PDB file of C-alpha atoms in Angstrom:
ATOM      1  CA  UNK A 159       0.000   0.000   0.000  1.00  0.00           C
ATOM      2  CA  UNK A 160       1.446   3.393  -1.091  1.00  0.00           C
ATOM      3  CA  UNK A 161       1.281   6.011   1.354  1.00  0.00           C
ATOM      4  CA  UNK A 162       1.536   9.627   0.871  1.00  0.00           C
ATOM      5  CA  UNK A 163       2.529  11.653   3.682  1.00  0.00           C
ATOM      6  CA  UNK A 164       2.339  15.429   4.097  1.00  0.00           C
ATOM      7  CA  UNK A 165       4.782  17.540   4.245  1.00  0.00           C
ATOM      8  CA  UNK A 166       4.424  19.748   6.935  1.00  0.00           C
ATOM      9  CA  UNK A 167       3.843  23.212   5.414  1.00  0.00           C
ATOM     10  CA  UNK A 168       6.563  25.371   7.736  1.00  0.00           C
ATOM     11  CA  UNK A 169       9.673  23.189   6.261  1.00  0.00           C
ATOM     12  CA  UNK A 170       8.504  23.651   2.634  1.00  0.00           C
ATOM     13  CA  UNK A 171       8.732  27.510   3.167  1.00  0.00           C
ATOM     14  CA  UNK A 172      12.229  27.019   4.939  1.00  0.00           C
ATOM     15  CA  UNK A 173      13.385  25.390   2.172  1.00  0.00           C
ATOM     16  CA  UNK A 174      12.865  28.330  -0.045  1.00  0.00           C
ATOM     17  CA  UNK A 175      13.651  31.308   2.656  1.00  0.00           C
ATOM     18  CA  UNK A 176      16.647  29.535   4.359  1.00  0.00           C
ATOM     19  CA  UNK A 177      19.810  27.515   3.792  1.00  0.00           C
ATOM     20  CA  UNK A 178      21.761  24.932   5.793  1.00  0.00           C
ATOM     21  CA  UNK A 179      25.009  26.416   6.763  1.00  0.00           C
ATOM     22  CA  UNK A 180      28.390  24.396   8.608  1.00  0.00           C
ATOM     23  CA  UNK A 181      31.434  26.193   9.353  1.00  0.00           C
ATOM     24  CA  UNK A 182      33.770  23.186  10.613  1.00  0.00           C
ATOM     25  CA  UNK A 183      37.506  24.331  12.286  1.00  0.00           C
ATOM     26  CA  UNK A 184      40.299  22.175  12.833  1.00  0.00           C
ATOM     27  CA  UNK A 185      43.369  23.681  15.266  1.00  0.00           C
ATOM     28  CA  UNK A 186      46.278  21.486  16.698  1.00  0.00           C
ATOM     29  CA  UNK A 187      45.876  21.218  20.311  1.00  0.00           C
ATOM     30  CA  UNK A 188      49.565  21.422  21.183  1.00  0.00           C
ATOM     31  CA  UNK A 189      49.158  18.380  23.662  1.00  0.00           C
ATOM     32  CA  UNK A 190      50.337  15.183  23.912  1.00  0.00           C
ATOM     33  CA  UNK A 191      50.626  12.278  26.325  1.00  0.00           C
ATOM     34  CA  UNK A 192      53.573  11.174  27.996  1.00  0.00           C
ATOM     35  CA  UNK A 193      53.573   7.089  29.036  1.00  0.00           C
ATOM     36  CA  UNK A 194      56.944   7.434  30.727  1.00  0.00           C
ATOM     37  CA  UNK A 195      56.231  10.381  32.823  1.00  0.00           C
ATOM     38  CA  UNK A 196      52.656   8.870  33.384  1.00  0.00           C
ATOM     39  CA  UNK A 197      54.244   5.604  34.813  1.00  0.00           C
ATOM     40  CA  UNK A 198      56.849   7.565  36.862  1.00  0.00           C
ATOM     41  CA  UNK A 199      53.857   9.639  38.660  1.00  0.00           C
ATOM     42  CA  UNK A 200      51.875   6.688  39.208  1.00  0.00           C
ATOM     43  CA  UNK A 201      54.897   4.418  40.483  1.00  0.00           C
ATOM     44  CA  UNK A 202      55.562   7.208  42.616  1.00  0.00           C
ATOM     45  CA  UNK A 203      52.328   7.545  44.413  1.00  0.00           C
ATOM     46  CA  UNK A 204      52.268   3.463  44.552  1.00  0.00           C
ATOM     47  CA  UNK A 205      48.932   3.737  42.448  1.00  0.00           C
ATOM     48  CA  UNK A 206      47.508   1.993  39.461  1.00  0.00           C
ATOM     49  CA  UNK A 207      49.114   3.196  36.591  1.00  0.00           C
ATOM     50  CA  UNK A 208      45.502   3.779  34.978  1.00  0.00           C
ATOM     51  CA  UNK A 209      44.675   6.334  37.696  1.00  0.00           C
ATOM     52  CA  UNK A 210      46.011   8.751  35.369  1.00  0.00           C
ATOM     53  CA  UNK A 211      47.882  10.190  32.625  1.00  0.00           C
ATOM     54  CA  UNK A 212      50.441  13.047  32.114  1.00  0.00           C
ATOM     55  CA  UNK A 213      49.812  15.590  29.342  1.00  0.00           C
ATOM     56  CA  UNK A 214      52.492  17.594  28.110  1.00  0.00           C
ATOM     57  CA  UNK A 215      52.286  21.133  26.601  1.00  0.00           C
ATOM     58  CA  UNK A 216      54.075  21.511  23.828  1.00  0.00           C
ATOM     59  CA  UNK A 217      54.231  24.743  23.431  1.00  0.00           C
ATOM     60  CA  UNK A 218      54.137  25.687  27.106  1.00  0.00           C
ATOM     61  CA  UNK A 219      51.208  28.771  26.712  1.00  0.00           C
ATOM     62  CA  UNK A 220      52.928  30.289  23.911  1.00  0.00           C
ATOM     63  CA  UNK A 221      51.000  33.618  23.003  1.00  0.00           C
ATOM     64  CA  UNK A 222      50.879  33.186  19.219  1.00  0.00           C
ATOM     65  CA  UNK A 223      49.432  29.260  19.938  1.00  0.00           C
ATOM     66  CA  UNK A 224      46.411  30.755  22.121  1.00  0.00           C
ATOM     67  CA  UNK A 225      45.459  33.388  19.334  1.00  0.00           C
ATOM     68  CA  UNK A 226      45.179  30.534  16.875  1.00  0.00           C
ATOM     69  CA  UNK A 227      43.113  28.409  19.532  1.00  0.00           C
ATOM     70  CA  UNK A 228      41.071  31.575  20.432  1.00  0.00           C
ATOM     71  CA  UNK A 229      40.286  32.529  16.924  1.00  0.00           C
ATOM     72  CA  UNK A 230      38.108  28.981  16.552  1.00  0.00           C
ATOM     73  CA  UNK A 231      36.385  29.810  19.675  1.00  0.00           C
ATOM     74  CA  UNK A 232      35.836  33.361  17.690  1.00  0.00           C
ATOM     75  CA  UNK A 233      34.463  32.290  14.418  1.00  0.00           C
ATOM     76  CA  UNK A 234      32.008  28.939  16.857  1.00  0.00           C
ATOM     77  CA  UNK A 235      30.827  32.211  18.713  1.00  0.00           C
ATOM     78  CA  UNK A 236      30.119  34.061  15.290  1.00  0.00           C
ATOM     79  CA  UNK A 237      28.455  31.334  14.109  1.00  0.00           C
ATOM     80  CA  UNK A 238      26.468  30.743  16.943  1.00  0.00           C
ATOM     81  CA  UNK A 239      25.121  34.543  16.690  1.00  0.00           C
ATOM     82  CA  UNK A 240      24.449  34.201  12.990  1.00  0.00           C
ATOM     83  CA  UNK A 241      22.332  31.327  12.536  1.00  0.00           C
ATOM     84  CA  UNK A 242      19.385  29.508  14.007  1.00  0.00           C
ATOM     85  CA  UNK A 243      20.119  26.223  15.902  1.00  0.00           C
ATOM     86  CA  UNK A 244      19.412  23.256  14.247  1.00  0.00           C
ATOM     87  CA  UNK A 245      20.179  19.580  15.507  1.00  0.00           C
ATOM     88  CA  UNK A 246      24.034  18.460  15.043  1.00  0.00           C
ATOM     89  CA  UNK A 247      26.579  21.299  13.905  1.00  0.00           C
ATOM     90  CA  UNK A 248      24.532  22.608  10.887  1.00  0.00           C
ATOM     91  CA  UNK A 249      23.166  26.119  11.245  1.00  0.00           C
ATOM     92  CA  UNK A 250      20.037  27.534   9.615  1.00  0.00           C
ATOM     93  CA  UNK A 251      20.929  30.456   7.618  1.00  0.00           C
ATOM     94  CA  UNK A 252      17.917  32.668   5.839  1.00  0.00           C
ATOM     95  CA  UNK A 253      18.820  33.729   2.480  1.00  0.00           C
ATOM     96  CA  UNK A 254      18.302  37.114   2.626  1.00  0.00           C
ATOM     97  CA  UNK A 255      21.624  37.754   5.097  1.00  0.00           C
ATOM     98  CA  UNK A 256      23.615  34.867   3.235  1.00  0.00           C
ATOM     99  CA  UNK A 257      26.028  37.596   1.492  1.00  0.00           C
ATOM    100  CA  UNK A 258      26.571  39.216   4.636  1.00  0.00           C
ATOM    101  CA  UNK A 259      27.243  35.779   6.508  1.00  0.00           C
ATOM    102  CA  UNK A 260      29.921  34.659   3.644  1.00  0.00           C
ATOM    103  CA  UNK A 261      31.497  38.003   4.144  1.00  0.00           C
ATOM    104  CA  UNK A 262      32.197  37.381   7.226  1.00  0.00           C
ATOM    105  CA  UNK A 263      33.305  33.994   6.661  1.00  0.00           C
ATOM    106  CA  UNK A 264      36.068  35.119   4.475  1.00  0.00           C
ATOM    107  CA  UNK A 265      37.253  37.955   7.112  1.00  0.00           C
ATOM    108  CA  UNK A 266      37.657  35.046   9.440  1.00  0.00           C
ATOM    109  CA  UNK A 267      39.181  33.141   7.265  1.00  0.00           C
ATOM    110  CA  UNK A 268      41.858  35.377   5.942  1.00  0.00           C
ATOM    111  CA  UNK A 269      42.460  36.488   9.794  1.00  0.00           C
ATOM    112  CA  UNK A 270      43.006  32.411  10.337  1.00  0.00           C
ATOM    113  CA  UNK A 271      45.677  31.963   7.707  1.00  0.00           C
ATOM    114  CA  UNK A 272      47.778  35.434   8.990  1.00  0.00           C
ATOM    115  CA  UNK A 273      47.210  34.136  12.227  1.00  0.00           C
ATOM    116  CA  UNK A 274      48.460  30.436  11.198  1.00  0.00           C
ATOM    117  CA  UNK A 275      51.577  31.650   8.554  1.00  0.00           C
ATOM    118  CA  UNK A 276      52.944  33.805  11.590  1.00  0.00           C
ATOM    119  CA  UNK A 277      52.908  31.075  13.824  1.00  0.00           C
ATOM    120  CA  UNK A 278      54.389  28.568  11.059  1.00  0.00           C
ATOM    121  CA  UNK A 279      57.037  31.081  10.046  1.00  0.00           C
ATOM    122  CA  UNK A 280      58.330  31.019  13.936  1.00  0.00           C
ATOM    123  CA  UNK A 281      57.613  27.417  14.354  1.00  0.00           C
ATOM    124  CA  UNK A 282      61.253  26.090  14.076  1.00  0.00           C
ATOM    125  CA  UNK A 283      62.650  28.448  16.747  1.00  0.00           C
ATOM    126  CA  UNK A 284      59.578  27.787  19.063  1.00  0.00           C
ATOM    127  CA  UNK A 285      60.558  23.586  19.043  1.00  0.00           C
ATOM    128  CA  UNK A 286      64.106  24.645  19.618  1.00  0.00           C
ATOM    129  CA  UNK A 287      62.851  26.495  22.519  1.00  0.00           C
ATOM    130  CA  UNK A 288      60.763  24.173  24.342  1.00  0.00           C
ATOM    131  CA  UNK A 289      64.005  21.679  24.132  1.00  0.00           C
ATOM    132  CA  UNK A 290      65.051  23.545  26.679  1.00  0.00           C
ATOM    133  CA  UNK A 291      62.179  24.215  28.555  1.00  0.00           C
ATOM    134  CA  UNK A 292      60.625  20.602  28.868  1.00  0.00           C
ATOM    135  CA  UNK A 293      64.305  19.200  29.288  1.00  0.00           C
ATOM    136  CA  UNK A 294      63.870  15.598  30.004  1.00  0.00           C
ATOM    137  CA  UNK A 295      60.284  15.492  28.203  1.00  0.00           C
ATOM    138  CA  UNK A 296      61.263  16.980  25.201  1.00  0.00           C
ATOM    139  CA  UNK A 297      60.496  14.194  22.152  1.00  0.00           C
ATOM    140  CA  UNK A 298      61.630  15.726  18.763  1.00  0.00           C
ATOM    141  CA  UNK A 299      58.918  13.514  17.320  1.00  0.00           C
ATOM    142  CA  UNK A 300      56.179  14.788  19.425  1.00  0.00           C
ATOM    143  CA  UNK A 301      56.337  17.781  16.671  1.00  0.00           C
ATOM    144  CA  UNK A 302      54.187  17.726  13.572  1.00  0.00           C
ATOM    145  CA  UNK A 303      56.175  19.593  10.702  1.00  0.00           C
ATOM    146  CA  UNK A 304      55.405  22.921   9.036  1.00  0.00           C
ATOM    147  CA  UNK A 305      53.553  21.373   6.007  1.00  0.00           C
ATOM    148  CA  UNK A 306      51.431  18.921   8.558  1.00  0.00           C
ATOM    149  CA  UNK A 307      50.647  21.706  11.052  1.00  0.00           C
ATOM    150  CA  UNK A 308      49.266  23.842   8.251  1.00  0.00           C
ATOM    151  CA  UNK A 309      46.762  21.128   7.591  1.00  0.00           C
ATOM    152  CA  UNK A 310      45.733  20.955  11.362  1.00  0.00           C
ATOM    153  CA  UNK A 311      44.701  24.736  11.283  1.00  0.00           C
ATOM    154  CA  UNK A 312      41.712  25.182   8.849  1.00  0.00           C
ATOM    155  CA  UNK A 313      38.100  25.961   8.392  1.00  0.00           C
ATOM    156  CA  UNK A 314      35.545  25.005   6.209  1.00  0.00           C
ATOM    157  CA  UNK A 315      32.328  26.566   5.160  1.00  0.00           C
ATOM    158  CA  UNK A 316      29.919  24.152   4.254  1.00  0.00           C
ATOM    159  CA  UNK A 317      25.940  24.574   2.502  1.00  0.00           C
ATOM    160  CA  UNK A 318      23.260  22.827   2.134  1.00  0.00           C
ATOM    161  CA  UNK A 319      19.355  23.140   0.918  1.00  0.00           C
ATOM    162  CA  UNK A 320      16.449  22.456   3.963  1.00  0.00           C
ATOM    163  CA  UNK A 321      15.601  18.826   2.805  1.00  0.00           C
ATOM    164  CA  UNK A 322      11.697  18.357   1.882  1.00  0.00           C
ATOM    165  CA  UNK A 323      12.750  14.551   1.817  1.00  0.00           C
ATOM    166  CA  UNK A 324      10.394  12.115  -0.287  1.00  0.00           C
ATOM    167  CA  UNK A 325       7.491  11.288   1.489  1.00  0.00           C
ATOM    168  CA  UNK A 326       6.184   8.162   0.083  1.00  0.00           C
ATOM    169  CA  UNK A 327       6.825   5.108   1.662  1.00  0.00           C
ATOM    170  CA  UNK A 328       5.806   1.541   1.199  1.00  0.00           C
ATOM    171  CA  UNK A 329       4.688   0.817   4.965  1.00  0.00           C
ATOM    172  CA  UNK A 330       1.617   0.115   7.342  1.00  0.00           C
ATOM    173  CA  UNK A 331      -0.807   3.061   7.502  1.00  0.00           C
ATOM    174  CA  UNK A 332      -0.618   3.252  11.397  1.00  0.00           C
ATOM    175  CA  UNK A 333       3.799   3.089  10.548  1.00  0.00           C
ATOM    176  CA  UNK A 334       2.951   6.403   8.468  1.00  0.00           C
ATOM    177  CA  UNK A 335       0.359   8.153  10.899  1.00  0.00           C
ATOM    178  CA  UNK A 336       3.346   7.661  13.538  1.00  0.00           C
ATOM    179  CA  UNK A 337       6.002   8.776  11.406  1.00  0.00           C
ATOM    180  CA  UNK A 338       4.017  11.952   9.811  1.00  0.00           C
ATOM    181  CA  UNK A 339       3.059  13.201  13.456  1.00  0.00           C
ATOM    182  CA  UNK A 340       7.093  12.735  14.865  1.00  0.00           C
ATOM    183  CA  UNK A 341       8.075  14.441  11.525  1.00  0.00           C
ATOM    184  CA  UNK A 342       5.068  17.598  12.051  1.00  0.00           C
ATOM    185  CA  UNK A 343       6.369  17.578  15.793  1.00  0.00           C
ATOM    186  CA  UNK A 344      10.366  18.030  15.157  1.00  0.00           C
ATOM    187  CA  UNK A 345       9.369  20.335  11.859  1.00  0.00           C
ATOM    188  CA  UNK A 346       6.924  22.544  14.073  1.00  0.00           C
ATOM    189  CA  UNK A 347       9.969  22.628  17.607  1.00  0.00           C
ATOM    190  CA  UNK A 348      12.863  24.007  14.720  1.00  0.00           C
ATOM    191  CA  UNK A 349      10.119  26.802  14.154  1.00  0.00           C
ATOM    192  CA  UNK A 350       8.913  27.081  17.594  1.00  0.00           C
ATOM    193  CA  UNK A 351      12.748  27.666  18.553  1.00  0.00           C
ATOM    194  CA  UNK A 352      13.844  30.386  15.936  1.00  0.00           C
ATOM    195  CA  UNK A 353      10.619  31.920  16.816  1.00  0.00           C
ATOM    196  CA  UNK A 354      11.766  31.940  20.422  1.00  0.00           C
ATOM    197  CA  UNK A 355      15.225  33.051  19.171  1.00  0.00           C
ATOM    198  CA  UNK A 356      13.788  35.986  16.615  1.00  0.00           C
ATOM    199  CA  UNK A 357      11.813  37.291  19.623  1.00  0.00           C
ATOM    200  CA  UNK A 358      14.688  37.416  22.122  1.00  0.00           C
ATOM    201  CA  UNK A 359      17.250  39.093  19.791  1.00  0.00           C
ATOM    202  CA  UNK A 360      14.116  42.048  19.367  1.00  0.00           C
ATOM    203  CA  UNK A 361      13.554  41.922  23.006  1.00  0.00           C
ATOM    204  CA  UNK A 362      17.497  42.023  24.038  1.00  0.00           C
ATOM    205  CA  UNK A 363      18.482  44.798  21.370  1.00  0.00           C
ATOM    206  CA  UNK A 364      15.635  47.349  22.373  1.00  0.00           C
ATOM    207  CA  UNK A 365      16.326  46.531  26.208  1.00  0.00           C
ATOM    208  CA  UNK A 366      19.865  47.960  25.646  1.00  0.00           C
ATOM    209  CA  UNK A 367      18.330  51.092  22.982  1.00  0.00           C
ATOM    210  CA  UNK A 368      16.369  51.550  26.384  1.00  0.00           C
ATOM    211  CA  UNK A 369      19.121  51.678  28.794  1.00  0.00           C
ATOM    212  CA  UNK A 370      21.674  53.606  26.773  1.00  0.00           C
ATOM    213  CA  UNK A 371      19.347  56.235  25.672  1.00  0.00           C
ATOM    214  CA  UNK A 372      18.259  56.278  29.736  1.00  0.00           C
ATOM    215  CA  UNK A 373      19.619  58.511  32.770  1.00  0.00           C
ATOM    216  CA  UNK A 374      20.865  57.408  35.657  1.00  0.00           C
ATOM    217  CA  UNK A 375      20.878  60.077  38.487  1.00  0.00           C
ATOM    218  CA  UNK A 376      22.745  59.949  41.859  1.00  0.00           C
ATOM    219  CA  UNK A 377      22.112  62.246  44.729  1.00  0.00           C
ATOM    220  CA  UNK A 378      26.416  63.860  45.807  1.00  0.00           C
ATOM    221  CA  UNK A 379      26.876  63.717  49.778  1.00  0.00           C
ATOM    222  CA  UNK A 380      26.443  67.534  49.246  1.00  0.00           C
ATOM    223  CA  UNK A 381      22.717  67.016  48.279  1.00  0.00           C
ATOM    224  CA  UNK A 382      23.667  68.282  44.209  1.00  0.00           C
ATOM    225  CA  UNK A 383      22.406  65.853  42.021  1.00  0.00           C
ATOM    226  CA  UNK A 384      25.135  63.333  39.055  1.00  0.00           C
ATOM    227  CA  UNK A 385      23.600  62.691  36.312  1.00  0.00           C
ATOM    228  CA  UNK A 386      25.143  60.180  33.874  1.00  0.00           C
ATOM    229  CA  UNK A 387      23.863  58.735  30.323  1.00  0.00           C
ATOM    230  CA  UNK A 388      24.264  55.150  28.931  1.00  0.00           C
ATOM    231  CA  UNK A 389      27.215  55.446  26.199  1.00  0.00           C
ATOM    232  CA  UNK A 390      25.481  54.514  23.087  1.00  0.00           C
ATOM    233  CA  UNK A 391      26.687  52.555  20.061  1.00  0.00           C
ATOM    234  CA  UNK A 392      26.248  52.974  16.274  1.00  0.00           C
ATOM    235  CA  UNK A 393      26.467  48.998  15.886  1.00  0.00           C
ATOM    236  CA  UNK A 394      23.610  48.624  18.254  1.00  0.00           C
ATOM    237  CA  UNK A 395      21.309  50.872  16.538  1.00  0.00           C
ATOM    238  CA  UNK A 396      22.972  48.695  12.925  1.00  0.00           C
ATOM    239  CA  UNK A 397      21.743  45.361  14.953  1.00  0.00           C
ATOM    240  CA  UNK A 398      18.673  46.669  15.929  1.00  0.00           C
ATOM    241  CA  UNK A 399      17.680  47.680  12.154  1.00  0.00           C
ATOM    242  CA  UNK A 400      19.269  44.667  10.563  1.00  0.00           C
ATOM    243  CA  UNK A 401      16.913  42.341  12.354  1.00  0.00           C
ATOM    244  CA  UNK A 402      14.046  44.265  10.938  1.00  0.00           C
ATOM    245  CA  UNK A 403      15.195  43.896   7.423  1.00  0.00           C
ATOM    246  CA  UNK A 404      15.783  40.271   7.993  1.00  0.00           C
ATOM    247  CA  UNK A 405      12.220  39.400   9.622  1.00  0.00           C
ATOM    248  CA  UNK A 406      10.703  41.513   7.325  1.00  0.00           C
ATOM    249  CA  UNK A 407      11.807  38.808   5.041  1.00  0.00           C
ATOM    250  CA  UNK A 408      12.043  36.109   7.039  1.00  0.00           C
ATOM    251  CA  UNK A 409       9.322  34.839   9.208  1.00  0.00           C
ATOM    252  CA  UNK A 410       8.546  31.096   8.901  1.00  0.00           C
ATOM    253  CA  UNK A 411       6.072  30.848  11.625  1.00  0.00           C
ATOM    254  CA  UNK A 412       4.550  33.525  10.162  1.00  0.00           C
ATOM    255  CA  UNK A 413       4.408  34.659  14.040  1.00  0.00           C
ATOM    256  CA  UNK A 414       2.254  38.167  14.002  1.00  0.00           C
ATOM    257  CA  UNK A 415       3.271  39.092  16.955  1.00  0.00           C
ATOM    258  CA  UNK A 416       7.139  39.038  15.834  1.00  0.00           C
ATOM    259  CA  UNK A 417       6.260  41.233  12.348  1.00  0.00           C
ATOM    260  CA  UNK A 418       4.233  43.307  14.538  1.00  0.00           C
ATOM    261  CA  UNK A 419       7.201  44.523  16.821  1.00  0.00           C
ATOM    262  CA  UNK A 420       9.380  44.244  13.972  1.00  0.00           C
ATOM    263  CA  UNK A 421       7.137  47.013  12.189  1.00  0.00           C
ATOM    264  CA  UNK A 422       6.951  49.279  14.983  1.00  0.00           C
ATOM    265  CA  UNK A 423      10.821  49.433  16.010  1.00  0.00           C
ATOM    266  CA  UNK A 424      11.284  49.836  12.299  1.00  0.00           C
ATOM    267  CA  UNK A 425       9.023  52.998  12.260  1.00  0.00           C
ATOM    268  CA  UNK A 426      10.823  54.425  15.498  1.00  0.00           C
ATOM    269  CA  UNK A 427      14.317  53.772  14.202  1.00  0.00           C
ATOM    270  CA  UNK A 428      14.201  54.791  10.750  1.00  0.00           C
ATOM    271  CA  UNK A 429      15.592  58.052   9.853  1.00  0.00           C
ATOM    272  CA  UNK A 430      17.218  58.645  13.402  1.00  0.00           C
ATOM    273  CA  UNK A 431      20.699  59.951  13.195  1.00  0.00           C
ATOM    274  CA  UNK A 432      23.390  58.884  15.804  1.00  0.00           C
ATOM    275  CA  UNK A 433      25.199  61.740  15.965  1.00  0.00           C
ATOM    276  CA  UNK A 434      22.066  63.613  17.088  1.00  0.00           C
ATOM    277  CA  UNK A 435      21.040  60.930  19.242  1.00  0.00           C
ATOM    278  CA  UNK A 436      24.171  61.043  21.137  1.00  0.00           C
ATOM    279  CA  UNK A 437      23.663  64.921  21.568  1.00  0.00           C
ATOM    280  CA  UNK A 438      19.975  65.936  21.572  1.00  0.00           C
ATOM    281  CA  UNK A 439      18.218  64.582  25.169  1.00  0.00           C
ATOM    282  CA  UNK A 440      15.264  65.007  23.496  1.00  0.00           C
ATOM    283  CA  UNK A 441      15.851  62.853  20.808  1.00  0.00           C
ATOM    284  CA  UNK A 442      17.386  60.206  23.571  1.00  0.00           C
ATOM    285  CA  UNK A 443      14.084  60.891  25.449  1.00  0.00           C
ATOM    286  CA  UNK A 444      11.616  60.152  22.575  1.00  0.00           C
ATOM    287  CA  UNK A 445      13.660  56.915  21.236  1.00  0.00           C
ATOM    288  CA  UNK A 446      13.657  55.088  25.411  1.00  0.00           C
ATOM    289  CA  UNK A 447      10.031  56.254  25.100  1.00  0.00           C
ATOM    290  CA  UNK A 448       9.344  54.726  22.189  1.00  0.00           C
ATOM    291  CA  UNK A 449      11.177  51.772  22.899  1.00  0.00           C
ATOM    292  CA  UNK A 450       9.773  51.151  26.485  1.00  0.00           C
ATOM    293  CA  UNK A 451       6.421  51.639  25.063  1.00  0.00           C
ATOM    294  CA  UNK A 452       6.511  48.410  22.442  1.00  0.00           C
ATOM    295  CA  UNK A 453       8.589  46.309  25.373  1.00  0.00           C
ATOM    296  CA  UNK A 454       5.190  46.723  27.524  1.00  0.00           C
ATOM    297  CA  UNK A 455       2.735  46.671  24.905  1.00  0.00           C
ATOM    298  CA  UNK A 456       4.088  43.009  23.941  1.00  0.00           C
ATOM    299  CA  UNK A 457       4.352  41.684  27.332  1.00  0.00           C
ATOM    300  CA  UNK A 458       8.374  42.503  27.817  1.00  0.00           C
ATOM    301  CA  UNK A 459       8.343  45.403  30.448  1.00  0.00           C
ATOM    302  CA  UNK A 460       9.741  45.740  33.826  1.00  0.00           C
TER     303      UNK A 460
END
């Protein structure tokens, strides 16, 4: 008996709106077991010798090392800001801030390979080094060469379409009822979560419009009266109007609520000019207004 299941209707219109997106890294952890110093330690404290094991540092903290291992934990957090979680490492990616995305990608890159060539180019001396400094430990071939280190520093960027999958299946109709509702259920929770995301990045980058644009006022032990002003930052306004071009055009729940505040912190933001912002209080006044107003009229107020 042929079955046909349905597609549920919120993947089909990820699969237009939306790519898969992987950004895999690869960096040389500088580490490496010792069995002869592990046995020494353990014979020492008269324990098993599987209690533990010794790892040596190869590199001992060396500065140019961390910026390489830093720069993956860089480019995971970048990622991580930049998509919509999906299961596994893949990343859901709408279309309509792909160019910006790959942009990005490549600045990474290219700061990856200037980080890697200057650490490569002082490679040599930094093994001569650490004979010295691990003495007794040192092992010559503990050391990847240039050409194989090269190959342990990399990243990837890798893309894929949403899959729609094919649907029909040779199996039991009560097989098929099961597998369309699991399929509608895990479908329906990837849109339930970017929903949840979409919502908090709105709700997170008017909070902070809010606070910079606020006043904070302390009373002086002489009874005057401080007043101080949130420092406020052109990329934070950028963020704030970026998400509104990119729910504007991408909104698979089709969630009113989220093009509603979308619209409204579109209309308040368009056309307002930093530098004034930063210098007219009453411009700062009417924006934290503004603001505050469509954090309480959706339920996000103090």
């Amino acid at each position: 008996m042929s079955i046909q299941l349905t597609k549920p209707k919120s993947l089909i219109d990820l699969s237009t709106s939306a790519i898969l997106v992987n950004v895999r890294t690869t960096v040389w952890t500088g580490t490496q077991t010792d069995d002869e110093v592990s046995d020494e330690i353990t014979a020492l404290k008269n324990t098993d010798r599987d209690a533990g094991k010794f790892a040596k540092h190869l590199l001992a903290g060396d500065p140019q090392h961390k910026k390489l291992v830093n720069h993956r934990q860089t480019v995971r957090n970048w990622f991580k800001r930049r998509t919509y979680s999906r299961a596994g490492q893949w990343g859901i990616l709408p279309i309509v801030n792909y160019p910006t995305f790959n942009e990005e990608y490549k600045a990474l890159e290219t700061k990856l390979i200037e980080l890697r060539e200057d650490f490569l180019n002082a490679y040599p001396n930094k093994v001569s080094d650490m004979a010295f400094k691990l003495n007794g430990m040192f092992r010559r071939e503990d050391y990847p060469t240039v050409e194989e280190l090269r190959n342990k520093f990399t990243m990837r960027l890798y893309t894929a379409e949403v899959p729609q999958g094919d649907f029909r299946v040779q199996i039991a109709h009560d097989l098929a009822e099961d597998l369309t509702n699991h399929f509608n259920k895990q479908a329906q929770s990837t849109i339930d979560n970017m929903l949840n995301q979409q919502v908090n990045q709105l709700v997170e980058v008017m909070q902070s419009i809010s606070h910079t644009c606020g006043e904070n006022v302390v009373e002086r032990e002489d009874g005057s009266l401080k007043v101080t002003r949130g420092r406020l930052h052109t990329e934070t306004l950028k963020k704030a109007l970026a998400y509104c071009d990119t729910f504007k055009a991408f909104n698979p729940a089709g969630d009113t609520r989220l093009d509603a505040i979308r619209i409204e912190l579109e209309r308040v933001l368009t056309g307002v000019d930093m530098d004034e912002l930063k210098k007219n209080d009453s411009t700062r006044a009417y924006v934290k207004a503004e603001v505050d107003d469509i954090l309480s009229k959706f339920g996000f107020g103090n």
